[in-house]
CSV table of C-alpha atoms in Angstrom, one decimal:
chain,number,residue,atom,x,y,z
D,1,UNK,CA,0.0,0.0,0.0
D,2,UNK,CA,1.6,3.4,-1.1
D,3,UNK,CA,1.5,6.4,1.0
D,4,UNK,CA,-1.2,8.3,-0.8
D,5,UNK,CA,-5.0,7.8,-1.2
D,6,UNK,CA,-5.0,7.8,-5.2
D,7,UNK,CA,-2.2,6.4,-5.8
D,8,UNK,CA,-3.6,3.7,-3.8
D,9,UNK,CA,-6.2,3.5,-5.9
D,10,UNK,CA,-4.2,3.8,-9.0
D,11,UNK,CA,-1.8,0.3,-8.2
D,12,UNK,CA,-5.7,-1.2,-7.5
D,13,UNK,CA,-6.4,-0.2,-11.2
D,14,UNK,CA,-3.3,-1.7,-12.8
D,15,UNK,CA,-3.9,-4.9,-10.5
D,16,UNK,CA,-6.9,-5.3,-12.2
D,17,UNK,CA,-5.2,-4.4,-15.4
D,18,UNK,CA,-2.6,-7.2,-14.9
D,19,UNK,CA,-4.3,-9.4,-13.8
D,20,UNK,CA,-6.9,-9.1,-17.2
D,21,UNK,CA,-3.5,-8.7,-19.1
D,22,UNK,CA,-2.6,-12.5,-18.3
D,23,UNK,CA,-6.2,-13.6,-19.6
D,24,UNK,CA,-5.2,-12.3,-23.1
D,25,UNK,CA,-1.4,-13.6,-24.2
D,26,UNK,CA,-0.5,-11.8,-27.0
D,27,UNK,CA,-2.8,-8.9,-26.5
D,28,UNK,CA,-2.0,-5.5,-25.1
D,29,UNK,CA,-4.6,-3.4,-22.6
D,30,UNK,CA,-4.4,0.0,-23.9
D,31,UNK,CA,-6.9,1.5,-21.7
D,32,UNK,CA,-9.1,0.9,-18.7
D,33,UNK,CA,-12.4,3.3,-18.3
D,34,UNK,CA,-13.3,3.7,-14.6
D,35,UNK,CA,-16.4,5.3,-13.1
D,36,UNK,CA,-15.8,7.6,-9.7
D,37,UNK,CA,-18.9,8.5,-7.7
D,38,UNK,CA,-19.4,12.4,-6.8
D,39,UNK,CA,-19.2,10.9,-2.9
D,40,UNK,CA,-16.5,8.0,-3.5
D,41,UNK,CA,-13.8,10.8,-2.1
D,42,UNK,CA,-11.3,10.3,-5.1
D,43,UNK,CA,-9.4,13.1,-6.8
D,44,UNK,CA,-9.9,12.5,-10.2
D,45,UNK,CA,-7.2,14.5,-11.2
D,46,UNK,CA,-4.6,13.0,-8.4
D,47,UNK,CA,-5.8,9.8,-9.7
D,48,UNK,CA,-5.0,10.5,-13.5
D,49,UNK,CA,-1.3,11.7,-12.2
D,50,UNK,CA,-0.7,8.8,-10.3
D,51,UNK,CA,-1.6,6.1,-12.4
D,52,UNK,CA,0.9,7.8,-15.5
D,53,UNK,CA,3.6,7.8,-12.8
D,54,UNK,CA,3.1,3.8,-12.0
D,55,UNK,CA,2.7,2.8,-15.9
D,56,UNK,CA,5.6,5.2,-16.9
D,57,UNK,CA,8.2,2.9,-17.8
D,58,UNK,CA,7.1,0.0,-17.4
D,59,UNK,CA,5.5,-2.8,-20.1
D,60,UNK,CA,1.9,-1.4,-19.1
D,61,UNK,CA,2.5,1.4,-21.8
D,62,UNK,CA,1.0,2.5,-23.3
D,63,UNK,CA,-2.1,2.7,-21.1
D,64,UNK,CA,-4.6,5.2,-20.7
D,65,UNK,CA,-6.6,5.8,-18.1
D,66,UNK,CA,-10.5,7.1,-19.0
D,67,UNK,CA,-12.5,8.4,-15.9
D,68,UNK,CA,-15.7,9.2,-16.0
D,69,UNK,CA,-17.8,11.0,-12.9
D,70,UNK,CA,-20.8,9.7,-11.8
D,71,UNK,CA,-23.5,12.4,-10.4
D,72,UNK,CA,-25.3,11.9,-7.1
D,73,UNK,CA,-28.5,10.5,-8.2
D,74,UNK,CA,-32.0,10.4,-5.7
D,75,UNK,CA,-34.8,8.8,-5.8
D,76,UNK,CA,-38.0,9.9,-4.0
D,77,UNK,CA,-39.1,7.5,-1.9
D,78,UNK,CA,-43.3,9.0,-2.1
D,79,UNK,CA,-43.5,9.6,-5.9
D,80,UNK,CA,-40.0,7.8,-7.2
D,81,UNK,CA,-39.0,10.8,-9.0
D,82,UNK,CA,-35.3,10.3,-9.6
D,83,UNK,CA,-33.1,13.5,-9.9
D,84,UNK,CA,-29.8,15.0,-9.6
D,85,UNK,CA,-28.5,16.0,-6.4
D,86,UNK,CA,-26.7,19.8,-6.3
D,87,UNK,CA,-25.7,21.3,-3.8
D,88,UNK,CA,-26.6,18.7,-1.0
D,89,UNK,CA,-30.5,20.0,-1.3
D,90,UNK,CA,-32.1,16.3,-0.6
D,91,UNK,CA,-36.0,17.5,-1.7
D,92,UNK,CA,-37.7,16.2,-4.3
D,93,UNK,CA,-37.9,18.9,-7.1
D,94,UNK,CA,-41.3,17.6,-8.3
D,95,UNK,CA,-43.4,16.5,-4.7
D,96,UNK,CA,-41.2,18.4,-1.8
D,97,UNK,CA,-40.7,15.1,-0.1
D,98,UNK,CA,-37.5,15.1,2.2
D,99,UNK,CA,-37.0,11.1,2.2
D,100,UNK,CA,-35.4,10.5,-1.0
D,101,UNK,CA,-32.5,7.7,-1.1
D,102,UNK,CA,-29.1,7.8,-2.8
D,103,UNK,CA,-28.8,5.6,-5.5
D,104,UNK,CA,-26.1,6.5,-7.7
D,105,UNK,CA,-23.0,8.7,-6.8
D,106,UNK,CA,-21.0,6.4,-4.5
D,107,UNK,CA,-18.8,4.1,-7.4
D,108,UNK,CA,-15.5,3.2,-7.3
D,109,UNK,CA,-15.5,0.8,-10.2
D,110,UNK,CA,-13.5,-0.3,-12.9
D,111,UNK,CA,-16.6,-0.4,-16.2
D,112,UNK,CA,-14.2,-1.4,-19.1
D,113,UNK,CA,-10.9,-2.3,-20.6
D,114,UNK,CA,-10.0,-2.0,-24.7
D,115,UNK,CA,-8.0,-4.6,-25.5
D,116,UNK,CA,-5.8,-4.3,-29.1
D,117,UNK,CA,-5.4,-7.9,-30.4
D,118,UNK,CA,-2.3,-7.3,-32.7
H,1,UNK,CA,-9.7,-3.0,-30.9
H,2,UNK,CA,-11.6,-4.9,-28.0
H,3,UNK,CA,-13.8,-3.5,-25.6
H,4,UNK,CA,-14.7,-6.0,-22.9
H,5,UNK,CA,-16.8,-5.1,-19.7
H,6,UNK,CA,-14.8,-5.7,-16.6
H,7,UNK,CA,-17.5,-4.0,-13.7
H,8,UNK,CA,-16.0,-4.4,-10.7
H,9,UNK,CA,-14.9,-2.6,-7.7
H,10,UNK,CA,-11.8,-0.6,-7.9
H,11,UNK,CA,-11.0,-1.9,-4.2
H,12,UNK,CA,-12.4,-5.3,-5.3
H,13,UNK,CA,-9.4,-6.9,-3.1
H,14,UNK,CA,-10.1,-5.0,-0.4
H,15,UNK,CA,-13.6,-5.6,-0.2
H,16,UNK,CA,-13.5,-9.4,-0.5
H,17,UNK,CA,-11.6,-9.1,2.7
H,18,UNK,CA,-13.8,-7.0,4.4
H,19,UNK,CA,-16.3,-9.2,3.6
H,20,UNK,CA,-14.7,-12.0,5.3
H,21,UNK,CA,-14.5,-9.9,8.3
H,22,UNK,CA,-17.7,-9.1,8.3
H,23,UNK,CA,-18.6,-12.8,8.3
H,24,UNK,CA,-16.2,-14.0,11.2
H,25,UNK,CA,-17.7,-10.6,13.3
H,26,UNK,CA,-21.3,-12.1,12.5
H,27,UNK,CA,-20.3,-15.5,12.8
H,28,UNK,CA,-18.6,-14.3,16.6
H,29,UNK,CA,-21.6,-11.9,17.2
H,30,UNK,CA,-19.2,-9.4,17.6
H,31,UNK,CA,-19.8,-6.0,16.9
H,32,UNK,CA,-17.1,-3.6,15.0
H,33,UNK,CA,-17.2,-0.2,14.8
H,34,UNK,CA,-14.8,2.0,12.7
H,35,UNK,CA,-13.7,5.5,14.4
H,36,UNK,CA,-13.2,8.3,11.7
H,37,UNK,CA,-12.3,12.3,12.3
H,38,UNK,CA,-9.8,14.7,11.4
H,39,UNK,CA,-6.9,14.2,13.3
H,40,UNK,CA,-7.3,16.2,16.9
H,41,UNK,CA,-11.3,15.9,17.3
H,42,UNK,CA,-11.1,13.7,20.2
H,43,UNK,CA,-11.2,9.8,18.7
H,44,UNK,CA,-8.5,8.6,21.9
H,45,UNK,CA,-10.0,10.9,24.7
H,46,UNK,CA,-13.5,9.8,23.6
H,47,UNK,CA,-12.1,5.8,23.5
H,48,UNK,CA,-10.3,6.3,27.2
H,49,UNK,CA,-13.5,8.1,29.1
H,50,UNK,CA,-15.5,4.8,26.7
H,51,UNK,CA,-13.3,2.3,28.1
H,52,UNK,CA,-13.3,3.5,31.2
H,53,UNK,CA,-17.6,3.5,31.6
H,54,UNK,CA,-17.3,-0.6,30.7
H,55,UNK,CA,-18.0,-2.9,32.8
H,56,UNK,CA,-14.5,-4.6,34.1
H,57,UNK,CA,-15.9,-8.1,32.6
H,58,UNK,CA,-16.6,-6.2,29.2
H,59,UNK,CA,-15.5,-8.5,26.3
H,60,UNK,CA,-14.0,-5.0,24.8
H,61,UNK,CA,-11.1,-4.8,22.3
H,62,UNK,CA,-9.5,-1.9,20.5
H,63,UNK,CA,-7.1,-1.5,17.4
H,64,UNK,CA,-5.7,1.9,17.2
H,65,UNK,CA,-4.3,3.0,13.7
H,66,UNK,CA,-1.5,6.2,13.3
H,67,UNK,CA,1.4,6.4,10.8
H,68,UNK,CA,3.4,6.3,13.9
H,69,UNK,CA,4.2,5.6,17.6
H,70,UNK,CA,2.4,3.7,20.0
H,71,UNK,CA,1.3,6.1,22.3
H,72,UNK,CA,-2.6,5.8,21.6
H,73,UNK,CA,-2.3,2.3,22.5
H,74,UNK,CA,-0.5,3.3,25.9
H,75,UNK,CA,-2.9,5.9,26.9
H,76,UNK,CA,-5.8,3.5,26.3
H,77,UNK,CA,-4.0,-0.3,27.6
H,78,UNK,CA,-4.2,1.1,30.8
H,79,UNK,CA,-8.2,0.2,31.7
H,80,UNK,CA,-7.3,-3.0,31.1
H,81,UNK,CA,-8.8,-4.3,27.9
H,82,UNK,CA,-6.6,-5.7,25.3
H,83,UNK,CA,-5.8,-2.9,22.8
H,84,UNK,CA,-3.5,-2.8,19.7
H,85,UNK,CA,-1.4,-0.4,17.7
H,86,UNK,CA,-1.3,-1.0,14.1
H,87,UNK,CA,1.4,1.9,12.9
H,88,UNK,CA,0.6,2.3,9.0
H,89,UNK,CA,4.1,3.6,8.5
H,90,UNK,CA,2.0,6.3,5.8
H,91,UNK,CA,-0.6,5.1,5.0
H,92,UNK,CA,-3.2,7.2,5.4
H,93,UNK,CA,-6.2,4.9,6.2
H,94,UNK,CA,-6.5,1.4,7.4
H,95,UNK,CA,-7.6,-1.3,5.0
H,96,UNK,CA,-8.8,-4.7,5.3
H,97,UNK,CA,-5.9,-6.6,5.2
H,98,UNK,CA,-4.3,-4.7,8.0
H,99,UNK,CA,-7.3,-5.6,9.9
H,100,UNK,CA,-7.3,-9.1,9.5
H,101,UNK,CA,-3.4,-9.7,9.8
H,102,UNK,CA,-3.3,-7.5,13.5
H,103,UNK,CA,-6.4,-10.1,14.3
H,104,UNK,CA,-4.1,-13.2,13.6
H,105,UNK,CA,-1.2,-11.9,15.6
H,106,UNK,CA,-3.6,-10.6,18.3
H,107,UNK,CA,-4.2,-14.9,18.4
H,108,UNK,CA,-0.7,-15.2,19.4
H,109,UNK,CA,-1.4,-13.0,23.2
H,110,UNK,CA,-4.6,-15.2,23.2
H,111,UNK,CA,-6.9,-12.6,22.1
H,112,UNK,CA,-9.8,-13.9,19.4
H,113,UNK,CA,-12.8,-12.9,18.0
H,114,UNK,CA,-15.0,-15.6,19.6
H,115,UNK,CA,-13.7,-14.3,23.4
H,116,UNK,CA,-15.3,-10.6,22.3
H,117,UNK,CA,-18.6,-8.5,22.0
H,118,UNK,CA,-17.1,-5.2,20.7
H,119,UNK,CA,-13.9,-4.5,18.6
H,120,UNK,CA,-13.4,-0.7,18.4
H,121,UNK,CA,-11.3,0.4,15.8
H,122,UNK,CA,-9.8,3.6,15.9
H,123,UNK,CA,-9.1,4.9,11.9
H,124,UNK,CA,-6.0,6.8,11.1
H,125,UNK,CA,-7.0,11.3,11.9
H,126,UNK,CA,-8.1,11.6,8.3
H,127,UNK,CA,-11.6,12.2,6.3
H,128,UNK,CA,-11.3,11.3,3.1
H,129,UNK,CA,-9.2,8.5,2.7
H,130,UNK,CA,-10.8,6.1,5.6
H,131,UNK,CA,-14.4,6.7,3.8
H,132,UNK,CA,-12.9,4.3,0.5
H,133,UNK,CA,-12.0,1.1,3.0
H,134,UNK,CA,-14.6,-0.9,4.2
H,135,UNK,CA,-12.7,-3.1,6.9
H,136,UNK,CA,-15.9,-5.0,7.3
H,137,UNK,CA,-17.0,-2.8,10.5
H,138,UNK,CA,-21.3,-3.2,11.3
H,139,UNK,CA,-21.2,0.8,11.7
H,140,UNK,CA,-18.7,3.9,10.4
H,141,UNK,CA,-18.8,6.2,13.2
H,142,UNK,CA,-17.7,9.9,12.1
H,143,UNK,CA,-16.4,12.4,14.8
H,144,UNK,CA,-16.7,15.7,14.2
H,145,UNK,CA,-15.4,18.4,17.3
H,146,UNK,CA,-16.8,22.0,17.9
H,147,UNK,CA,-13.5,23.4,17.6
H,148,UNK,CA,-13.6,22.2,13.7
H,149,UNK,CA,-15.3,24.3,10.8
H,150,UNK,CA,-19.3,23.9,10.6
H,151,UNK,CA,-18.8,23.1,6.5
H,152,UNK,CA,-16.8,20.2,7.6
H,153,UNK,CA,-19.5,17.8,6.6
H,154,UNK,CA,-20.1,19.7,3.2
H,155,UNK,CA,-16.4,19.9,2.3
H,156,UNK,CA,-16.1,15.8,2.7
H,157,UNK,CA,-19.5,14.7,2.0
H,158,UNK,CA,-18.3,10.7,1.5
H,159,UNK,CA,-17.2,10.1,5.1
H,160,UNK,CA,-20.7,11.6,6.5
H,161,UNK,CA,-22.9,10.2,4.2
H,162,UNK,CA,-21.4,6.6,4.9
H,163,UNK,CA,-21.4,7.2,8.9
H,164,UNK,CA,-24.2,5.8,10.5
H,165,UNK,CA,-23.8,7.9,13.9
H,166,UNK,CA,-21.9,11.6,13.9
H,167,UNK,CA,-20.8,12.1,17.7
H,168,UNK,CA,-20.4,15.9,17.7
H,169,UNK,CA,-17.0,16.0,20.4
H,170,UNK,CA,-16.0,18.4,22.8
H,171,UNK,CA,-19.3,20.5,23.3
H,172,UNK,CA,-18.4,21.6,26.2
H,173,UNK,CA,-16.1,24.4,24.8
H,174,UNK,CA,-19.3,25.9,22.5
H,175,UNK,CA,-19.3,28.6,24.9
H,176,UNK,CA,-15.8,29.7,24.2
H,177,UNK,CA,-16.0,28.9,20.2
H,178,UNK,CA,-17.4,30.3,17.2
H,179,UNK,CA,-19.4,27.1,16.5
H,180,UNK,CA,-22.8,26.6,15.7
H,181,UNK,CA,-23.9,23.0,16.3
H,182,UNK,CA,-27.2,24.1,15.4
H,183,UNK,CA,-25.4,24.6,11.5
H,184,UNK,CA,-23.2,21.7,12.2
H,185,UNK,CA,-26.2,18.9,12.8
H,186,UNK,CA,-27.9,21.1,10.0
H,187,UNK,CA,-24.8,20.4,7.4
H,188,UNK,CA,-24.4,16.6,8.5
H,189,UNK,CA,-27.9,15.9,7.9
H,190,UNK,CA,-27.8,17.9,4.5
H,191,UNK,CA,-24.9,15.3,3.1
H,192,UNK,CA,-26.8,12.3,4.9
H,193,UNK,CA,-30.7,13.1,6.0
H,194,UNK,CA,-31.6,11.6,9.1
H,195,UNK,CA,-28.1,10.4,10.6
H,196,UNK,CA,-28.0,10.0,14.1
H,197,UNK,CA,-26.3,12.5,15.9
H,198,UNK,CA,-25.1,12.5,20.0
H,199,UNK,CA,-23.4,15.4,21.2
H,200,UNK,CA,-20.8,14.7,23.5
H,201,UNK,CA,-18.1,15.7,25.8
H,202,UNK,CA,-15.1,13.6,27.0
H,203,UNK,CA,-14.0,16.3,29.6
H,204,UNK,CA,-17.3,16.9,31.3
H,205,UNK,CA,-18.9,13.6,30.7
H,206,UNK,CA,-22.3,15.1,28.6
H,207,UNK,CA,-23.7,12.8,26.8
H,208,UNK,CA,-21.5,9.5,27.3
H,209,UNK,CA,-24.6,8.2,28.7
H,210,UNK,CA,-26.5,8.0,25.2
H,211,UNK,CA,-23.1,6.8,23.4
H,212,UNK,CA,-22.6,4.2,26.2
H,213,UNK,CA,-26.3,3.5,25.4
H,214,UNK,CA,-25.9,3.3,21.4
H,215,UNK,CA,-23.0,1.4,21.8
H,216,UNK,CA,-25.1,-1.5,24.4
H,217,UNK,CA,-28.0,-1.3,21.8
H,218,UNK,CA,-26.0,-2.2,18.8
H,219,UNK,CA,-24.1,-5.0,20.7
H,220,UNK,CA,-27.4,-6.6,21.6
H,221,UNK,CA,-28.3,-6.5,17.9
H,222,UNK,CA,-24.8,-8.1,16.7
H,223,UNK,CA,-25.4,-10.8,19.4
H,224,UNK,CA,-28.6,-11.6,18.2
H,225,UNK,CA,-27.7,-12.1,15.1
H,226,UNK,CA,-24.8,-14.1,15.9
H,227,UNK,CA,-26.6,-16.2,18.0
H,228,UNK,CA,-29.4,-16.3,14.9
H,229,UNK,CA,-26.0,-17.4,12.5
């Protein structure tokens, strides 16, 4: 484990990379998409800068890394309206209701890897 | 070019281990909480004045995470419950496997799972980092102390909308700070609606009633379901 929250994360990407890598002998991973929650806590931009400092030089390259945010989604728990959460304002836009439930926002997940077969 | 799905966690290794946890704590009907706050909002003094409310026959346990030394550990071996330092070295959370690998060696001075009701872990001072590692803990409890900001819980949303309890620490300096807990509670519940909240001080002793109280209440439920398992 390396002394920095993203870069933490990063070295859990390229396991995952590496680990996919062996499935495919022959095959080279050019790039991994992963999806980062508005609440999972994770710099994207600290992210980005640590993984090209673990791939630089090694036989990972070249691999790029595609992140994309995902917004805090709600859904009303009285009229199931689902909406986008700004600004930490829980109500439901469309009924007032304050119990509405998270249910997008908090990913940390790896969605995709290309894979160039020549 | 290839595009295969992969969909899976980033902290897939992590979480398989805090999911073993979580079975052996379930298994043990033990419950775990995990301790998160800024460094300096009061997670040891709150532990010591905790420790020192149990019961002497209080199947109570505590690992303490820093980068380094083992003075939380001192200050809180001293009520007599088995507590352990795990010094990250860095790192600036605990994770899983740092969890499960003090529990084996904690085998070695005859302290197990099965001989305890409550492990207590104490999370390295930090907000952000601690809120990406599950370490298979029943409940995140997130500190949060009256000489912080009031934003605190809008600035690092993830750690208080994963908490189950907020214990707002050291209210018994409100008089002497420009803190409004009335904002505060207002903020936490903005990030996470209806999260309990217990105001507490470890100097005075307000409100270590109703944490003591929590604490019991969730035991009971882990023990049930133990004993259900």
């Amino acid at each position: 484990m390396v002394p920095m929250h993203e870069l933490g994360i990063a070295s859990s990407i390229l396991e995952s990379v590496q680990k996919e890598a062996v499935r495919h002998p022959g095959a080279h991973i050019s790039k991994v998409g992963v999806k980062i929650g508005e609440l999972a806590g994770v710099d994207r931009d600290a992210l980005q800068f640590g993984f090209e400092v673990l791939v630089k030089d090694t036989e990972l390259e070249p691999l790029a890394l595609e992140l994309e945010l995902i917004p805090r989604v709600q859904r009303c728990s009285k009229c199931a309206y689902e909406f986008r959460m700004t600004d930490f304002d829980p109500r439901c836009p469309l009924c007032g209701d304050l119990a509405t439930q998270c249910i997008s926002g908090e990913e940390l997940d790896i969605a995709y890897m290309e894979i160039d077969d020549s | 070019m290839n595009r295969i799905a992969v969909e899976k966690k980033v902290l897939n290794e992590n979480q398989i281990l805090a999911e073993q946890l979580r079975e052996r704590y379930r298994e043990n009907g033990v419950l775990c909480v995990n301790l998160i706050s800024s460094p300096g909002s009061g997670k040891t003094a709150l532990l010591e004045r905790t420790l020192e409310r149990m019961d002497k026959s209080a199947r109570v346990a505590v690992l303490t995470g820093d980068l380094q030394t083992e003075n939380d550990a001192r200050r809180l071996a001293k009520f007599g419950f088995p507590v352990r330092q795990i010094t990250t070295g860095g790192t600036c959370h605990l994770d899983a496997r740092m969890i499960g690998k003090h529990l084996e060696d904690w085998k070695l001075e005859n302290v197990a799972l099965e001989d305890l009701d409550l492990l207590i872990v104490e999370n390295v001072g930090n907000l952000v980092c601690p809120s990406s590692y599950d370490l298979g803990e029943d409940a995140k409890i997130v500190l949060l102390s009256t000489t912080e900001g009031e934003d605190k819980p809008l600035k690092y949303p993830s750690i208080f909308f994963k908490s189950e309890l907020m214990l707002l620490t050291k209210i018994d300096l409100l008089p002497y700070v420009p803190f409004s807990a009335d904002l505060a509670r207002e903020n936490a519940r903005r990030v996470h609606p209806g999260m309990e909240i217990i105001d507490v001080s470890s100097t005075t002793g307000e409100g270590l009633d109703r944490w003591m109280d929590w604490l019991k209440a969730r035991q009971e439920k882990a023990r049930l379901q133990g004993v259900v398992g």
